Tab-separated table of C-alpha atoms and ligand atoms in Angstrom:
chain	number	residue	atom	x	y	z
X	1	PRO	CA	3.637	-3.260	37.071
X	2	ALA	CA	3.725	0.359	35.940
X	3	GLY	CA	0.526	2.142	34.949
X	4	PRO	CA	-0.293	3.280	31.408
X	5	ASP	CA	2.849	5.424	31.276
X	6	LEU	CA	3.273	4.729	27.546
X	7	ALA	CA	-0.239	5.872	26.573
X	8	GLY	CA	-0.106	7.935	23.388
X	9	ARG	CA	3.328	6.522	22.543
X	10	THR	CA	4.197	4.427	19.513
X	11	VAL	CA	6.655	1.584	20.036
X	12	VAL	CA	8.286	-0.676	17.442
X	13	VAL	CA	9.790	-3.968	18.600
X	14	SER	CA	11.660	-6.495	16.491
X	15	ALA	CA	11.720	-10.079	17.723
X	16	GLY	CA	13.008	-13.480	16.702
X	17	GLY	CA	15.862	-14.279	14.400
X	18	THR	CA	16.335	-13.568	10.732
X	19	ARG	CA	16.862	-16.351	8.171
X	20	GLU	CA	18.828	-16.000	4.979
X	21	PRO	CA	17.809	-18.438	2.248
X	22	LEU	CA	20.378	-20.586	0.472
X	23	ASP	CA	17.782	-22.194	-1.769
X	24	PRO	CA	14.008	-22.767	-1.565
X	25	VAL	CA	14.353	-25.207	1.363
X	26	ARG	CA	17.513	-24.176	3.245
X	27	PHE	CA	18.622	-21.136	5.183
X	28	LEU	CA	21.297	-19.698	7.468
X	29	GLY	CA	19.669	-18.816	10.770
X	30	ASN	CA	20.025	-18.575	14.523
X	31	ARG	CA	18.383	-19.953	17.663
X	32	SER	CA	16.592	-16.827	18.869
X	33	SER	CA	13.109	-17.819	20.083
X	34	GLY	CA	11.610	-14.333	19.988
X	35	ARG	CA	10.497	-14.582	23.648
X	36	GLN	CA	12.194	-11.382	24.802
X	37	GLY	CA	10.828	-9.309	21.930
X	38	VAL	CA	7.319	-10.683	22.359
X	39	ALA	CA	7.499	-9.987	26.117
X	40	LEU	CA	8.510	-6.403	25.326
X	41	ALA	CA	5.664	-5.930	22.850
X	42	VAL	CA	3.103	-7.274	25.324
X	43	ALA	CA	4.492	-5.204	28.213
X	44	ALA	CA	4.523	-2.008	26.127
X	45	ALA	CA	0.936	-2.684	25.002
X	46	HIS	CA	-0.179	-3.185	28.614
X	47	ARG	CA	1.476	0.126	29.478
X	48	GLY	CA	-0.726	1.825	26.900
X	49	ALA	CA	1.525	2.082	23.829
X	50	ARG	CA	0.523	1.434	20.254
X	51	VAL	CA	2.920	-1.340	19.291
X	52	THR	CA	4.210	-2.682	16.009
X	53	LEU	CA	5.871	-6.069	16.463
X	54	VAL	CA	8.122	-7.105	13.588
X	55	ALA	CA	8.425	-10.846	14.122
X	56	ALA	CA	11.164	-12.756	12.317
X	57	ASN	CA	10.446	-16.484	12.302
X	58	VAL	CA	8.824	-16.544	15.735
X	59	GLU	CA	7.429	-20.075	15.704
X	60	ASP	CA	7.452	-21.471	19.238
X	61	VAL	CA	6.043	-18.423	21.001
X	62	ILE	CA	2.425	-17.267	20.867
X	63	LEU	CA	2.225	-13.888	19.158
X	64	PRO	CA	0.395	-11.134	21.063
X	65	ARG	CA	-3.321	-10.721	20.384
X	66	GLU	CA	-3.763	-7.384	22.140
X	67	ALA	CA	-5.806	-4.937	20.059
X	68	ASN	CA	-3.030	-2.337	20.245
X	69	VAL	CA	-0.343	-4.656	18.838
X	70	GLU	CA	0.089	-4.929	15.091
X	71	VAL	CA	2.203	-7.899	14.003
X	72	HIS	CA	4.278	-7.969	10.815
X	73	GLN	CA	5.936	-11.274	10.022
X	74	VAL	CA	9.209	-11.280	8.119
X	75	GLU	CA	11.901	-13.790	7.281
X	76	THR	CA	15.111	-12.140	6.081
X	77	THR	CA	17.241	-9.288	7.397
X	78	LEU	CA	16.381	-7.031	4.465
X	79	GLN	CA	12.654	-7.655	5.038
X	80	LEU	CA	13.090	-6.938	8.752
X	81	ARG	CA	14.909	-3.724	7.958
X	82	ASP	CA	12.161	-2.523	5.589
X	83	ALA	CA	9.392	-3.342	8.069
X	84	VAL	CA	11.191	-1.784	11.049
X	85	ARG	CA	12.103	1.385	9.188
X	86	ALA	CA	8.590	1.841	7.787
X	87	ALA	CA	7.108	1.550	11.284
X	88	ALA	CA	9.906	3.554	12.943
X	89	THR	CA	9.262	6.622	10.828
X	90	GLY	CA	6.422	7.651	13.141
X	91	ALA	CA	7.558	5.941	16.325
X	92	ASP	CA	8.629	7.287	19.709
X	93	VAL	CA	10.577	4.146	20.536
X	94	VAL	CA	12.321	1.412	18.521
X	95	ILE	CA	13.588	-1.684	20.305
X	96	MET	CA	15.751	-4.071	18.298
X	97	ALA	CA	15.346	-7.341	20.194
X	98	ALA	CA	15.701	-9.526	17.093
X	99	ALA	CA	18.847	-11.547	16.450
X	100	VAL	CA	19.881	-10.305	13.037
X	101	ALA	CA	22.090	-12.340	10.704
X	102	ASP	CA	25.359	-10.517	10.176
X	103	PHE	CA	25.811	-12.078	6.729
X	104	ARG	CA	23.637	-13.447	3.954
X	105	PRO	CA	24.421	-15.617	0.944
X	106	VAL	CA	25.231	-13.530	-2.120
X	107	ALA	CA	22.389	-15.263	-3.907
X	108	SER	CA	19.672	-17.761	-3.144
X	109	ALA	CA	19.517	-20.595	-5.682
X	110	GLY	CA	16.195	-20.818	-7.527
X	111	HIS	CA	16.178	-24.597	-7.080
X	112	LYS	CA	17.232	-26.990	-4.344
X	113	ILE	CA	21.040	-27.247	-4.339
X	114	LYS	CA	22.024	-30.773	-5.414
X	115	LYS	CA	24.400	-33.009	-3.540
X	116	THR	CA	27.581	-33.267	-5.582
X	117	SER	CA	30.445	-35.688	-5.495
X	118	GLY	CA	33.784	-34.138	-4.603
X	119	ALA	CA	34.237	-30.899	-2.704
X	120	PRO	CA	31.039	-28.991	-1.861
X	121	ALA	CA	30.672	-25.546	-3.374
X	122	PRO	CA	31.580	-22.772	-0.899
X	123	ILE	CA	28.850	-20.415	0.258
X	124	GLU	CA	29.724	-16.846	-0.645
X	125	LEU	CA	28.447	-14.286	1.867
X	126	VAL	CA	27.870	-10.540	1.922
X	127	THR	CA	27.487	-8.359	5.022
X	128	ASN	CA	24.006	-7.341	6.073
X	129	PRO	CA	23.262	-3.754	7.072
X	130	ASP	CA	23.386	-3.062	10.813
X	131	ILE	CA	19.781	-2.002	11.295
X	132	LEU	CA	20.302	-0.725	14.841
X	133	ALA	CA	23.312	1.411	13.932
X	134	GLU	CA	21.400	2.826	10.960
X	135	LEU	CA	18.402	3.712	13.149
X	136	ALA	CA	20.688	5.400	15.673
X	137	ALA	CA	22.420	7.384	12.919
X	138	ASP	CA	19.294	8.313	10.932
X	139	ARG	CA	16.905	9.247	13.779
X	140	LEU	CA	13.740	8.684	11.737
X	141	ARG	CA	11.767	10.797	14.210
X	142	ARG	CA	12.929	13.611	16.482
X	143	GLY	CA	13.458	12.544	20.059
X	144	GLN	CA	13.083	8.867	19.174
X	145	VAL	CA	14.486	6.462	21.753
X	146	VAL	CA	16.511	3.720	20.023
X	147	VAL	CA	17.209	0.566	22.022
X	148	GLY	CA	19.431	-2.412	21.219
X	149	PHE	CA	20.254	-5.758	22.769
X	150	ALA	CA	23.637	-7.370	23.095
X	151	ALA	CA	24.156	-10.980	24.028
X	152	GLU	CA	27.721	-11.361	25.201
X	153	THR	CA	29.534	-14.496	26.287
X	154	GLY	CA	32.360	-15.383	28.568
X	155	ASP	CA	35.067	-13.699	30.589
X	156	GLY	CA	32.725	-13.208	33.573
X	157	GLN	CA	30.530	-10.219	34.380
X	158	ARG	CA	33.328	-7.664	33.960
X	159	GLY	CA	34.322	-8.856	30.503
X	160	VAL	CA	30.702	-8.992	29.417
X	161	LEU	CA	30.160	-5.399	30.545
X	162	GLU	CA	33.341	-4.247	28.834
X	163	HIS	CA	32.142	-5.738	25.531
X	164	GLY	CA	28.755	-4.148	26.135
X	165	ARG	CA	30.273	-0.720	26.767
X	166	GLU	CA	32.272	-0.915	23.584
X	167	LYS	CA	29.157	-1.946	21.650
X	168	ALA	CA	27.030	0.813	23.209
X	169	ARG	CA	29.499	3.462	22.049
X	170	ARG	CA	29.919	1.909	18.606
X	171	LYS	CA	26.217	1.459	17.800
X	172	GLY	CA	25.043	4.829	19.119
X	173	ALA	CA	21.723	3.520	20.473
X	174	ASP	CA	20.279	5.462	23.409
X	175	LEU	CA	20.006	2.296	25.470
X	176	LEU	CA	21.679	-1.097	25.106
X	177	ALA	CA	20.449	-4.090	27.116
X	178	VAL	CA	23.435	-6.348	27.690
X	179	ASN	CA	22.972	-9.904	28.825
X	180	GLU	CA	25.406	-12.671	29.443
X	181	VAL	CA	24.570	-15.807	27.506
X	182	GLY	CA	25.970	-19.265	27.849
X	183	ALA	CA	25.977	-21.545	30.907
X	184	ASP	CA	22.344	-21.382	32.054
X	185	LEU	CA	21.673	-17.698	31.422
X	186	GLY	CA	19.732	-16.174	28.567
X	187	PHE	CA	18.052	-19.245	27.099
X	188	GLY	CA	14.463	-20.379	27.254
X	189	ASP	CA	12.550	-19.551	30.411
X	190	VAL	CA	15.410	-19.434	32.911
X	191	PRO	CA	16.033	-16.112	34.642
X	192	ASN	CA	17.840	-13.477	32.626
X	193	GLU	CA	20.246	-10.941	33.924
X	194	VAL	CA	20.417	-7.728	31.967
X	195	THR	CA	22.429	-4.546	32.433
X	196	VAL	CA	21.105	-1.473	30.633
X	197	LEU	CA	23.759	0.940	29.351
X	198	ASP	CA	23.376	4.385	27.829
X	199	ALA	CA	25.176	5.547	24.680
X	200	ALA	CA	28.231	6.489	26.741
X	201	GLY	CA	28.410	2.974	28.174
X	202	ASP	CA	27.293	3.993	31.673
X	203	VAL	CA	24.974	1.678	33.620
X	204	VAL	CA	21.434	3.071	33.909
X	205	ALA	CA	19.614	-0.040	35.202
X	206	ARG	CA	19.977	-3.695	36.094
X	207	ALA	CA	17.284	-6.335	35.890
X	208	ARG	CA	17.085	-9.986	36.793
X	209	GLY	CA	14.198	-12.363	36.388
X	210	THR	CA	11.924	-13.593	33.651
X	211	LYS	CA	11.865	-12.031	30.207
X	212	GLY	CA	8.712	-10.231	31.378
X	213	ASP	CA	10.620	-8.737	34.333
X	214	VAL	CA	13.438	-7.683	32.012
X	215	ALA	CA	10.896	-6.131	29.629
X	216	GLU	CA	9.332	-4.054	32.427
X	217	ALA	CA	12.727	-2.833	33.664
X	218	LEU	CA	13.822	-1.886	30.164
X	219	LEU	CA	10.540	-0.054	29.533
X	220	ASP	CA	11.052	1.827	32.821
X	221	ALA	CA	14.369	3.085	31.424
X	222	VAL	CA	12.689	3.926	28.105
X	223	ALA	CA	9.873	5.819	29.854
X	224	ASP	CA	12.479	7.831	31.811
X	225	ARG	CA	14.165	8.711	28.533
X	226	LEU	CA	10.893	9.783	26.914
X	227	ARG	CA	10.056	12.016	29.869
X	228	ALA	CA	13.522	13.558	29.764
X	229	THR	CA	13.396	14.341	26.031
X	230	THR	CA	9.866	15.731	25.944
X	231	THR	CA	10.114	18.019	28.966
P	301	C5P	O1	26.536	-6.524	17.075
P	301	C5P	P1	25.455	-7.375	17.669
P	301	C5P	O2	24.827	-8.324	16.689
P	301	C5P	O3	25.818	-8.040	18.955
P	301	C5P	O4	24.334	-6.312	18.077
P	301	C5P	C1	23.104	-6.713	18.573
P	301	C5P	C2	22.107	-5.613	18.399
P	301	C5P	O5	22.198	-5.039	17.100
P	301	C5P	C3	20.681	-6.118	18.519
P	301	C5P	O6	19.872	-5.062	19.006
P	301	C5P	C4	20.333	-6.458	17.072
P	301	C5P	O7	18.945	-6.426	16.863
P	301	C5P	C5	21.064	-5.364	16.321
P	301	C5P	N1	21.554	-5.726	14.982
P	301	C5P	C6	21.020	-5.095	13.874
P	301	C5P	N2	21.488	-5.401	12.611
P	301	C5P	C7	22.489	-6.291	12.453
P	301	C5P	C8	23.051	-6.936	13.576
P	301	C5P	C9	22.550	-6.638	14.817
P	301	C5P	O8	20.126	-4.269	14.029
P	301	C5P	N3	22.918	-6.560	11.204
């Protein structure tokens, strides 16, 4: 692995998946384990960075215990956004590895929703803010490197890359790690295949292997970016 090439740098990583409460016991959520984000936080810490890990509902993965990793646990998208933005204000790098709910219920009931006879009540949703796009637009610190993830499905490698390119341009992040999910890629501990794009949609790196391998390759691309913007 690389040496302490992130010493003196501050890195924010979001991990896991946000949950949007429907009532005190139910939520809308997703299956993100948080493994990739945790691997990134650990790898950045080992490369010398001061890391803030914003962990959304990371339950099946052991959270880092490195002295230079501060962990903030959150549940909802709005909580994740507040925690990420507070930490990002002084950060050199922000990596949005969390799976963020695109929508949330308009309101969370104060009591457990009762089973009713007849048609169930519809769930009314509102759109969540796109935290990554906001970070890319706001640039909370000069020269900050903003990194996103995109899990794309289907239409083979070419289609996946095309979707990724479109997303890279739309979100405005400096780097977008695109991986194909579905079949046996992207889940659990099986090897991941990630293509790293820049904001123009051009390929800057490819990585295949464990989430730790992907983390190292992505941090290599981040370190290149940091060197380029500070010299
Ligand atoms: O558009 P899509 O959800 O595929 O984009 C994924 C990337 O955008 C991830 O980096 C994710 O953390 C981020 N995202 C976000 N806020 C949202 C939705 C996604 O920051 N509301």
